[in-house]
Each structure stands twice: as structure tokens, then as C-alpha cells.
CSV table of C-alpha atoms and ligand atoms in Angstrom, one decimal:
chain,number,residue,atom,x,y,z
A,1,UNK,CA,100.2,111.9,89.8
A,2,UNK,CA,103.4,110.1,90.3
A,3,UNK,CA,105.4,113.1,89.3
A,4,UNK,CA,103.9,115.7,91.5
A,5,UNK,CA,106.6,115.5,94.0
A,6,UNK,CA,110.3,115.8,93.5
A,7,UNK,CA,112.0,112.2,93.2
A,8,UNK,CA,114.9,110.9,94.9
A,9,UNK,CA,116.0,110.0,91.2
A,10,UNK,CA,116.6,113.8,90.7
A,11,UNK,CA,118.0,114.6,94.1
A,12,UNK,CA,121.7,116.0,93.8
A,13,UNK,CA,122.8,113.4,96.3
A,14,UNK,CA,126.4,112.9,95.4
A,15,UNK,CA,128.7,113.3,98.3
A,16,UNK,CA,125.7,114.6,100.3
A,17,UNK,CA,124.4,113.4,103.6
A,18,UNK,CA,120.9,112.1,103.1
A,19,UNK,CA,118.3,111.5,105.7
A,20,UNK,CA,116.1,108.7,104.5
A,21,UNK,CA,112.9,108.0,106.3
A,22,UNK,CA,112.2,104.3,105.6
A,23,UNK,CA,109.4,101.9,107.1
A,24,UNK,CA,111.6,99.3,108.8
A,25,UNK,CA,109.0,98.7,111.5
A,26,UNK,CA,109.3,94.9,111.1
A,27,UNK,CA,107.6,92.3,113.3
A,28,UNK,CA,109.8,90.8,116.0
A,29,UNK,CA,109.4,87.8,118.2
A,30,UNK,CA,112.0,87.2,121.0
A,31,UNK,CA,114.1,89.9,119.3
A,32,UNK,CA,114.1,87.9,116.0
A,33,UNK,CA,112.7,89.5,112.8
A,34,UNK,CA,109.8,87.2,111.6
A,35,UNK,CA,109.1,88.9,108.4
A,36,UNK,CA,111.5,91.4,106.5
A,37,UNK,CA,109.1,92.5,103.7
A,38,UNK,CA,109.5,96.0,104.9
A,39,UNK,CA,113.3,95.9,104.9
A,40,UNK,CA,113.2,94.5,101.4
A,41,UNK,CA,111.0,97.1,100.0
A,42,UNK,CA,113.2,99.9,101.5
A,43,UNK,CA,116.3,98.7,99.6
A,44,UNK,CA,115.9,100.2,96.2
A,45,UNK,CA,116.1,103.7,97.5
A,46,UNK,CA,119.0,103.0,99.7
A,47,UNK,CA,120.9,101.1,97.0
A,48,UNK,CA,120.2,104.2,94.5
A,49,UNK,CA,121.7,106.6,97.0
A,50,UNK,CA,124.7,104.2,97.8
A,51,UNK,CA,125.3,104.2,93.9
A,52,UNK,CA,125.1,107.9,93.9
A,53,UNK,CA,127.9,108.0,96.5
A,54,UNK,CA,125.6,109.7,99.0
A,55,UNK,CA,126.1,109.5,102.7
A,56,UNK,CA,123.0,107.6,103.7
A,57,UNK,CA,121.4,108.3,107.1
A,58,UNK,CA,118.5,106.0,107.6
A,59,UNK,CA,115.7,106.4,110.1
A,60,UNK,CA,112.7,104.6,111.1
A,61,UNK,CA,110.4,103.7,114.1
A,62,UNK,CA,110.1,100.2,115.3
A,63,UNK,CA,107.2,99.1,117.6
A,64,UNK,CA,106.1,101.2,120.4
A,65,UNK,CA,109.0,101.3,123.0
A,66,UNK,CA,108.4,102.6,126.6
A,67,UNK,CA,111.9,103.3,127.2
A,68,UNK,CA,115.5,103.4,125.2
A,69,UNK,CA,116.1,99.8,126.8
A,70,UNK,CA,113.4,98.3,124.4
A,71,UNK,CA,113.4,97.9,120.6
A,72,UNK,CA,116.8,98.9,119.6
A,73,UNK,CA,117.2,98.9,115.8
A,74,UNK,CA,120.2,96.4,115.9
A,75,UNK,CA,118.3,93.4,114.5
A,76,UNK,CA,117.1,95.5,111.7
A,77,UNK,CA,120.7,96.8,111.2
A,78,UNK,CA,122.0,93.2,111.0
A,79,UNK,CA,119.2,92.3,108.5
A,80,UNK,CA,119.7,95.3,106.5
A,81,UNK,CA,123.4,94.9,106.3
A,82,UNK,CA,123.0,91.4,104.9
A,83,UNK,CA,120.4,92.2,102.3
A,84,UNK,CA,122.4,95.2,101.2
A,85,UNK,CA,125.6,93.4,101.3
A,86,UNK,CA,127.4,96.4,102.9
A,87,UNK,CA,128.2,97.2,106.3
A,88,UNK,CA,125.5,99.3,108.2
A,89,UNK,CA,126.6,101.3,111.2
A,90,UNK,CA,124.2,101.5,114.1
A,91,UNK,CA,124.1,105.1,115.6
A,92,UNK,CA,124.4,106.0,119.3
A,93,UNK,CA,120.8,107.5,119.3
A,94,UNK,CA,118.2,109.4,117.2
A,95,UNK,CA,119.8,112.7,117.1
A,96,UNK,CA,122.2,114.9,119.1
A,97,UNK,CA,126.1,115.2,119.3
A,98,UNK,CA,127.2,111.6,119.4
A,99,UNK,CA,124.8,110.8,116.2
A,100,UNK,CA,126.2,113.9,114.6
A,101,UNK,CA,129.7,112.4,115.3
A,102,UNK,CA,128.6,109.1,113.7
A,103,UNK,CA,127.3,111.0,110.6
A,104,UNK,CA,130.5,112.9,110.5
A,105,UNK,CA,132.4,109.7,110.3
A,106,UNK,CA,130.6,108.5,107.2
A,107,UNK,CA,132.3,108.1,103.8
A,108,UNK,CA,130.2,108.7,100.4
A,109,UNK,CA,128.5,105.4,99.8
A,110,UNK,CA,128.2,104.4,103.3
A,111,UNK,CA,125.1,103.8,105.4
A,112,UNK,CA,124.2,104.8,109.0
A,113,UNK,CA,121.0,103.5,110.8
A,114,UNK,CA,119.7,105.8,113.4
A,115,UNK,CA,118.1,104.2,116.3
A,116,UNK,CA,114.2,103.7,117.0
A,117,UNK,CA,112.8,107.3,116.3
A,118,UNK,CA,110.2,106.6,119.1
A,119,UNK,CA,113.0,106.6,121.6
A,120,UNK,CA,112.8,110.2,121.3
A,121,UNK,CA,109.2,111.3,122.8
A,122,UNK,CA,109.3,114.3,120.4
A,123,UNK,CA,108.8,112.0,117.5
A,124,UNK,CA,105.2,111.4,117.9
A,125,UNK,CA,104.2,114.8,118.9
A,126,UNK,CA,106.3,116.4,115.7
A,127,UNK,CA,108.5,118.3,118.1
A,128,UNK,CA,110.2,121.1,116.2
A,129,UNK,CA,113.3,120.8,118.1
A,130,UNK,CA,113.5,117.1,117.3
A,131,UNK,CA,113.0,118.0,113.7
A,132,UNK,CA,115.7,120.7,113.9
A,133,UNK,CA,118.0,118.2,115.2
A,134,UNK,CA,117.3,115.8,112.6
A,135,UNK,CA,117.9,118.3,110.0
A,136,UNK,CA,121.3,119.1,111.5
A,137,UNK,CA,122.4,115.7,110.4
A,138,UNK,CA,121.7,116.0,106.6
A,139,UNK,CA,121.8,118.2,103.6
A,140,UNK,CA,118.7,116.4,102.0
A,141,UNK,CA,115.8,114.4,103.0
A,142,UNK,CA,114.0,111.6,101.3
A,143,UNK,CA,110.6,110.1,102.6
A,144,UNK,CA,110.3,106.5,101.4
A,145,UNK,CA,107.9,105.5,104.5
A,146,UNK,CA,104.7,105.2,102.8
A,147,UNK,CA,103.4,103.2,105.5
A,148,UNK,CA,104.0,106.0,108.1
A,149,UNK,CA,103.0,108.9,105.8
A,150,UNK,CA,99.5,109.2,107.3
A,151,UNK,CA,101.3,110.3,110.6
A,152,UNK,CA,102.6,113.9,111.1
A,153,UNK,CA,105.8,112.8,113.3
A,154,UNK,CA,109.1,114.4,113.4
A,155,UNK,CA,110.7,111.9,111.1
A,156,UNK,CA,107.9,112.0,108.8
A,157,UNK,CA,106.6,115.5,108.5
A,158,UNK,CA,108.4,117.9,110.7
A,159,UNK,CA,112.0,117.6,109.2
A,160,UNK,CA,110.7,117.6,105.7
A,161,UNK,CA,110.0,121.3,106.0
A,162,UNK,CA,113.6,122.0,107.1
A,163,UNK,CA,115.6,120.2,104.3
A,164,UNK,CA,115.1,119.8,100.4
A,165,UNK,CA,112.7,117.0,100.5
A,166,UNK,CA,112.3,114.1,98.0
A,167,UNK,CA,109.9,111.3,97.5
A,168,UNK,CA,111.6,107.8,97.7
A,169,UNK,CA,111.1,105.1,95.1
A,170,UNK,CA,108.7,103.0,97.3
A,171,UNK,CA,106.6,106.1,98.3
A,172,UNK,CA,106.3,107.4,94.6
A,173,UNK,CA,105.2,103.8,93.4
A,174,UNK,CA,102.6,103.6,96.2
A,175,UNK,CA,101.2,107.1,95.1
A,176,UNK,CA,101.3,106.1,91.4
A,177,UNK,CA,99.6,102.8,91.9
A,178,UNK,CA,96.8,103.7,94.3
A,179,UNK,CA,96.5,107.0,92.7
A,180,UNK,CA,95.7,105.7,89.4
A,181,UNK,CA,93.4,103.1,90.7
A,182,UNK,CA,91.3,105.9,92.5
A,183,UNK,CA,91.6,108.6,90.0
A,184,UNK,CA,91.7,106.9,86.7
A,185,UNK,CA,91.0,103.3,86.9
A,186,UNK,CA,90.2,100.8,83.9
A,187,UNK,CA,86.6,100.0,84.2
A,188,UNK,CA,84.8,98.1,85.4
A,189,UNK,CA,86.4,99.0,88.9
A,190,UNK,CA,85.7,96.2,91.4
A,191,UNK,CA,86.6,97.0,95.2
A,192,UNK,CA,86.4,94.0,97.5
A,193,UNK,CA,86.4,95.1,101.2
A,194,UNK,CA,86.5,92.8,104.2
A,195,UNK,CA,88.2,92.4,107.5
A,196,UNK,CA,87.0,92.9,111.3
A,197,UNK,CA,85.4,96.3,111.4
A,198,UNK,CA,83.2,98.7,109.2
A,199,UNK,CA,84.7,101.7,110.9
A,200,UNK,CA,88.2,101.0,109.7
A,201,UNK,CA,86.9,100.8,106.1
A,202,UNK,CA,83.8,103.0,106.0
A,203,UNK,CA,85.7,106.2,104.4
A,204,UNK,CA,87.2,104.1,101.7
A,205,UNK,CA,83.6,102.4,101.2
A,206,UNK,CA,81.8,105.7,100.8
A,207,UNK,CA,84.4,107.1,98.5
A,208,UNK,CA,84.4,104.2,96.2
A,209,UNK,CA,80.5,104.2,96.3
A,210,UNK,CA,81.0,107.3,94.2
A,211,UNK,CA,83.7,106.0,91.8
A,212,UNK,CA,83.7,102.4,91.6
A,213,UNK,CA,81.5,100.1,89.7
A,214,UNK,CA,80.8,97.6,92.3
A,215,UNK,CA,81.8,97.1,96.0
A,216,UNK,CA,81.9,93.8,97.4
A,217,UNK,CA,81.7,93.4,101.3
A,218,UNK,CA,82.8,90.3,103.1
A,219,UNK,CA,84.5,89.5,106.5
A,220,UNK,CA,83.1,90.2,110.0
A,221,UNK,CA,82.0,93.7,108.9
A,222,UNK,CA,79.4,92.5,106.9
A,223,UNK,CA,77.5,91.6,110.1
A,224,UNK,CA,77.1,95.3,111.0
A,225,UNK,CA,75.3,95.5,107.7
A,226,UNK,CA,72.9,92.6,108.3
A,227,UNK,CA,72.2,94.1,111.7
A,228,UNK,CA,71.3,97.3,110.1
A,229,UNK,CA,68.9,95.4,107.9
A,230,UNK,CA,67.4,93.7,111.1
A,231,UNK,CA,69.0,90.2,110.5
A,232,UNK,CA,70.0,88.1,113.3
A,233,UNK,CA,73.6,87.6,113.5
A,234,UNK,CA,73.9,85.1,116.5
A,235,UNK,CA,77.3,85.1,118.2
A,236,UNK,CA,78.9,86.7,115.1
A,237,UNK,CA,81.7,89.5,115.7
A,238,UNK,CA,79.5,92.6,115.3
A,239,UNK,CA,81.0,96.0,115.6
A,240,UNK,CA,78.2,97.8,117.3
A,241,UNK,CA,79.2,101.4,116.4
A,242,UNK,CA,79.4,99.9,113.0
A,243,UNK,CA,75.8,99.4,112.5
A,244,UNK,CA,74.9,103.1,112.0
A,245,UNK,CA,77.8,103.6,109.8
A,246,UNK,CA,76.7,100.5,107.8
A,247,UNK,CA,73.3,102.0,107.7
A,248,UNK,CA,74.3,105.0,106.2
A,249,UNK,CA,76.4,103.2,103.6
A,250,UNK,CA,73.3,101.2,102.5
A,251,UNK,CA,71.5,104.5,102.2
A,252,UNK,CA,74.4,106.1,100.3
A,253,UNK,CA,74.3,102.8,98.0
A,254,UNK,CA,70.7,103.4,97.1
A,255,UNK,CA,71.5,106.8,95.6
A,256,UNK,CA,74.8,105.7,93.8
A,257,UNK,CA,75.3,104.0,90.5
A,258,UNK,CA,77.6,101.7,92.1
A,259,UNK,CA,76.4,98.2,93.0
A,260,UNK,CA,76.9,97.2,96.7
A,261,UNK,CA,77.2,93.6,96.9
A,262,UNK,CA,76.7,91.6,100.2
A,263,UNK,CA,77.0,87.9,101.0
A,264,UNK,CA,74.0,85.8,100.4
A,265,UNK,CA,75.4,82.6,102.1
A,266,UNK,CA,77.7,81.8,104.9
A,267,UNK,CA,80.0,79.5,106.8
A,268,UNK,CA,79.1,79.3,110.4
A,269,UNK,CA,80.4,77.6,113.4
A,270,UNK,CA,79.4,77.0,116.9
A,271,UNK,CA,82.8,78.6,118.3
A,272,UNK,CA,85.8,80.7,117.1
A,273,UNK,CA,87.9,77.5,116.7
A,274,UNK,CA,89.4,75.6,114.1
A,275,UNK,CA,88.1,72.5,115.6
A,276,UNK,CA,84.6,74.0,115.7
A,277,UNK,CA,81.4,72.4,114.3
A,278,UNK,CA,81.1,73.9,110.8
A,279,UNK,CA,78.0,74.3,108.6
A,280,UNK,CA,77.4,76.2,105.3
A,281,UNK,CA,74.0,78.1,105.3
A,282,UNK,CA,72.1,79.1,102.4
A,283,UNK,CA,71.1,82.6,103.6
A,284,UNK,CA,72.4,85.1,106.1
A,285,UNK,CA,70.5,84.7,109.1
A,286,UNK,CA,72.8,83.1,111.7
A,287,UNK,CA,71.1,81.2,114.5
A,288,UNK,CA,71.8,81.7,118.2
A,289,UNK,CA,74.7,79.9,119.5
A,290,UNK,CA,76.4,80.2,116.1
A,291,UNK,CA,78.8,82.7,114.5
A,292,UNK,CA,79.4,83.6,110.8
A,293,UNK,CA,83.2,82.9,110.1
A,294,UNK,CA,83.5,83.1,106.4
A,295,UNK,CA,81.3,84.0,103.3
A,296,UNK,CA,79.7,80.9,101.8
A,297,UNK,CA,80.4,79.1,98.2
A,298,UNK,CA,77.8,80.9,96.3
A,299,UNK,CA,79.0,84.1,97.5
A,300,UNK,CA,82.5,83.3,96.9
A,301,UNK,CA,81.6,82.3,93.3
A,302,UNK,CA,79.9,85.4,92.5
A,303,UNK,CA,82.6,87.7,93.8
A,304,UNK,CA,85.2,85.5,92.0
A,305,UNK,CA,83.1,86.1,88.9
A,306,UNK,CA,82.8,89.8,89.3
A,307,UNK,CA,86.5,90.1,89.9
A,308,UNK,CA,87.3,88.1,86.8
A,309,UNK,CA,85.2,90.6,84.7
A,310,UNK,CA,86.8,93.7,86.2
A,311,UNK,CA,89.0,96.2,84.5
A,312,UNK,CA,90.8,96.9,87.8
A,313,UNK,CA,90.5,95.5,91.4
A,314,UNK,CA,91.2,96.9,94.7
A,315,UNK,CA,91.1,94.4,97.6
A,316,UNK,CA,91.4,95.1,101.2
A,317,UNK,CA,90.5,92.8,104.0
A,318,UNK,CA,90.0,88.9,104.3
A,319,UNK,CA,86.5,87.6,103.7
A,320,UNK,CA,86.6,85.3,106.9
A,321,UNK,CA,88.8,84.2,109.8
A,322,UNK,CA,91.2,82.9,107.3
A,323,UNK,CA,93.8,82.2,109.8
A,324,UNK,CA,91.8,79.0,110.8
A,325,UNK,CA,91.7,76.7,107.6
A,326,UNK,CA,88.0,75.7,107.7
A,327,UNK,CA,87.1,79.4,107.4
A,328,UNK,CA,89.8,80.2,104.7
A,329,UNK,CA,87.8,79.1,101.5
A,330,UNK,CA,86.2,82.4,100.9
A,331,UNK,CA,89.4,84.3,101.3
A,332,UNK,CA,91.3,81.9,99.3
A,333,UNK,CA,88.6,82.1,96.5
A,334,UNK,CA,89.0,85.9,96.4
A,335,UNK,CA,92.6,85.8,96.5
A,336,UNK,CA,92.7,83.3,93.7
A,337,UNK,CA,90.2,85.3,91.6
A,338,UNK,CA,92.4,88.5,92.2
A,339,UNK,CA,95.5,86.6,91.3
A,340,UNK,CA,94.1,85.3,88.0
A,341,UNK,CA,92.3,88.6,86.9
A,342,UNK,CA,93.2,90.1,83.7
A,343,UNK,CA,92.5,93.5,84.9
A,344,UNK,CA,95.0,95.6,87.0
A,345,UNK,CA,95.1,94.4,90.8
A,346,UNK,CA,96.0,96.1,93.9
A,347,UNK,CA,95.9,94.7,97.3
A,348,UNK,CA,96.1,96.7,100.6
A,349,UNK,CA,95.9,95.8,104.1
A,350,UNK,CA,98.3,93.8,106.4
A,351,UNK,CA,96.0,90.9,106.9
A,352,UNK,CA,95.0,90.8,103.2
A,353,UNK,CA,98.7,90.6,102.3
A,354,UNK,CA,99.4,88.1,104.9
A,355,UNK,CA,96.4,85.8,103.4
A,356,UNK,CA,98.0,86.2,99.9
A,357,UNK,CA,101.4,85.2,101.2
A,358,UNK,CA,100.0,82.3,103.1
A,359,UNK,CA,98.3,81.2,99.6
A,360,UNK,CA,101.5,81.6,97.8
A,361,UNK,CA,99.8,84.1,95.6
A,362,UNK,CA,101.7,87.3,96.7
A,363,UNK,CA,103.5,87.8,93.4
A,364,UNK,CA,100.6,87.3,91.3
A,365,UNK,CA,99.0,90.7,92.0
A,366,UNK,CA,100.1,93.9,90.4
A,367,UNK,CA,100.6,95.8,93.5
A,368,UNK,CA,100.8,95.0,97.1
A,369,UNK,CA,100.8,97.9,99.1
A,370,UNK,CA,103.1,98.2,102.0
A,371,UNK,CA,100.8,100.8,104.0
A,372,UNK,CA,97.8,99.6,105.8
A,373,UNK,CA,96.3,102.7,107.2
A,374,UNK,CA,98.1,105.0,105.0
A,375,UNK,CA,96.8,103.3,101.9
A,376,UNK,CA,93.3,103.5,103.1
A,377,UNK,CA,93.5,107.2,104.1
A,378,UNK,CA,95.1,107.9,100.7
A,379,UNK,CA,92.3,106.1,98.9
A,380,UNK,CA,89.8,108.0,100.9
A,381,UNK,CA,91.3,111.1,99.4
A,382,UNK,CA,92.8,112.3,102.6
A,383,UNK,CA,96.1,114.3,102.4
A,384,UNK,CA,98.8,112.4,103.9
A,385,UNK,CA,101.1,114.7,106.1
A,386,UNK,CA,104.2,112.8,105.1
A,387,UNK,CA,103.4,113.4,101.3
A,388,UNK,CA,102.0,116.8,101.6
A,389,UNK,CA,105.2,118.1,103.3
A,390,UNK,CA,107.6,117.1,100.3
A,391,UNK,CA,108.6,119.4,97.8
A,392,UNK,CA,106.4,119.7,94.8
A,393,UNK,CA,107.7,119.7,91.2
A,394,UNK,CA,106.6,123.1,90.6
A,395,UNK,CA,108.6,124.5,93.2
A,396,UNK,CA,111.7,123.8,91.0
A,397,UNK,CA,110.4,126.0,88.2
A,398,UNK,CA,109.6,128.8,90.7
A,399,UNK,CA,112.9,128.7,92.4
B,401,ADP,P1,93.3,94.0,106.8
B,401,ADP,O1,94.7,94.0,107.8
B,401,ADP,O2,93.7,93.3,105.7
B,401,ADP,O3,93.0,95.5,106.6
B,401,ADP,P2,91.5,93.7,109.0
B,401,ADP,O4,92.6,93.8,110.0
B,401,ADP,O5,90.4,94.6,108.8
B,401,ADP,O6,92.2,93.3,107.5
B,401,ADP,O7,90.9,92.4,109.5
B,401,ADP,C1,91.5,91.1,109.6
B,401,ADP,C2,90.8,90.4,110.5
B,401,ADP,O8,89.3,90.1,110.4
B,401,ADP,C3,91.5,88.9,110.4
B,401,ADP,O9,92.2,88.5,111.6
B,401,ADP,C4,90.3,87.8,110.3
B,401,ADP,O10,90.4,86.7,111.0
B,401,ADP,C5,89.2,88.7,110.9
B,401,ADP,N1,87.9,88.3,110.5
B,401,ADP,C6,87.5,88.3,109.1
B,401,ADP,N2,86.2,87.9,109.0
B,401,ADP,C7,85.7,87.3,110.3
B,401,ADP,C8,84.7,86.8,110.8
B,401,ADP,N3,83.8,86.5,110.1
B,401,ADP,N4,84.7,86.6,112.3
B,401,ADP,C9,85.9,86.8,113.0
B,401,ADP,N5,86.8,87.5,112.5
B,401,ADP,C10,86.9,87.7,111.2
B,402,MG,MG1,94.7,94.0,110.0
């Protein structure tokens, strides 16, 4: 699984110009980086290439700029340089003659960061001219941007066809961790899904009804399931288009060997507010004027026990509105159970990761995936364009 694609570890990088697509799309507030996890996750591949005396040309997107006056990579350059303890040059743009001159000036072991790839409108539409211009800048290509691999963009897909293309260390690790969970898990395999919307997770849910032993559902998305069963949900957040999807999942669960577990008790409140009146109800019928904001204590206990008994666990999506302390209990209970589990534990999803960090438990899981949408699509069994475009190991034997 992990060895399906040629690895950066085997790339003949010495003295070569290596274009590395990383996911350096960090959250910013007033131009300051508020969380540098993604930059840190990108370091090992860059460090490996520096050690091999490559000329490293890094590229990433950052947010959704509307023009070249917005979202320069400058703050990312500064942080990257500090974390690497080497100077990192910021390029004059994404591609073109000025950037080619910046690359020309690189010595082996030096790093150049290209500007925000979304400054080029060709990036998102995978423009062949932009891909060709990027390919001009390098001898080899490495994709380490697992979090962007579900998008066929010029820096993630187009350019991969034009250069010898290798998998970066982070991307490789993601594929092997998620791949072994999906394709060869220790049993019982327990999948815990939560979060806001059924439609985000329905693909993964359907897939794991076929391969998991238990699927546990929490978060606002359980209200689509309750509505599909005709249960009143009061003022709870309900994704209307999720109701039909939930109904289909319930039908599929009937036919499957996998057990689909839904909450049996809830925490409700009279408004979406940390100061709201809060009640625990034994049951799932939410009265009018109230909304369900967390799974209840009995459900939390049952889910925690199921997680403790698992051979492997996949968790994606919080159990409630955990950002507000009165409604964090279910998510914390699941997080603590995942942290303490003896089975292999993998967590994906931006908000689930944020919850683990908030509880101080992020180091207690075996793998915290950096790719939200990409990890879901991969687990569903979809081909990720940014991965499919890499050179397969077999090619070497052919060529
Ligand atoms: P992830 O990023 O881990 O995939 P999602 O983005 O799908 O998770 O969902 C996370 C969001 O869902 C959180 O902001 C959380 O507050 C919200 N949420 C979960 N349960 C509820 C609920 N019962 N009512 C309202 N919001 C909820
Ligand atoms: Mg989210």
C-alpha cells in the first residue's frame, strides 16, 4: 500500500531542482499564523531534501486570495525559515521568468518558497500552461500535500505528469495509515462519525458499513437519522437534504453485518449558547424550543466502551458543539476513550483534531490525519488525483 508510489526517499535528488508541493495552508488572523501544524508536518520531506543537497522549490496554496495583493506566503516563509533553522527565500511569484531567475540562484541545500499558487488563476482549473511553467522550474516533483491531493490542480496534479513524480514522506504516511485501516484493519474495527452534516460523511459511512464491525454516530448529523425515523428534533441543527441520505444509510445498515449505533440520550439546551439552560434527557425526542447539542452520558459511556474493546478505531467528527464547554462532554469522552484505546487509533477531520488538541490528547493517538476532505475521499475508496498522478513503483521496472 505505502510502497505503491515512488518515494522521495529513493529520488535522485542530489544537486537537482526539486519542486515540492506541500500543504502550507495555515490559518491566519490579521496576517499572523494561528496554528503552524501544517508547516511542521511538511518539514521532514524538506529536511530530507536539504540533507541530500537538493535545490528545494516549495509551493502551496494559502487561503482563497482574490488578487495578488492578498495572502502572500511571506508569513509562511518566516515561520518555515525559523522552524528549519535555514534561510528561505520568497520567490517573486508562482512561475515565469522572475521566478526562474530565483531558482537559478539556488545553491544545493537551499530552499525557495514560491508565492501562493492561487495567485495564478490557472491553478484551480489545472491549466496545462501553468503546469508546464511549473515543470520548467524543476527536474523532479514531490507531492507531500496530502490535504490537497483530492483536488486536481496544476500544482497537485498537472505538473506531476510532466516531471518524474515522487510521494513525500507525509503523503506516504497518510496513505499507509489510512490505507491499512481501510483495507487491513485489526478487528473489531470501530468507526466513530460525528460533526455537522450527513452529506459530508455519508460516503465514508456507506463504505464502512461494508467493512467495519461497528459504526457509531454522534454530532448534529444524528438528527437527520432521527428525523428519518420520524423522531422530533425540536430546534436542533438538521441538514434537510441529509434526511434521505440517513434513511438510505439506515436501510443499508439493516442489510449489513455492521452494527450502526445511534445515541439513546442527549444533552439539550434552549439556545445555541454556552450560557443557555442545559438539560440531560433520557431519550432522543427533542421538545420544541430546545436543541440537541451533545450526546448524553449513557451514550458516551456506551461509545467509550465500544472504543475500548476495538482492535482499531477511526474517529472523524465531534459528538456535539464541543467549542462550548457545557456541550463538550460527549466529545471529550470519545476523545479520552480513543486516547486510551489499546487498538490502533486514527483521527481525521479538522474539528476532531482541534478537539483533541483542546483536550491535550493529540499526542495520544496513533495517527492524526492532516487531510480533512482528502482523508474522507480516500477512505471512501475514491482515487485522489494528486496521488494517482504520481509514478507507480512498477514503472521503474518497466523503464
Ligand atoms: P470535522 O471537521 O471533524 O470533520 P465537522 O466539520 O463535520 O467535523 O463538524 C464539526 C462542527 O459540528 C463543530 O463546529 C461542532 O460544533 C458542530 N456540531 C456537532 N454537533 C453539533 C450539534 N449537536 N449541534 C450543532 N453543532 C454541532
Ligand atoms: Mg470541520
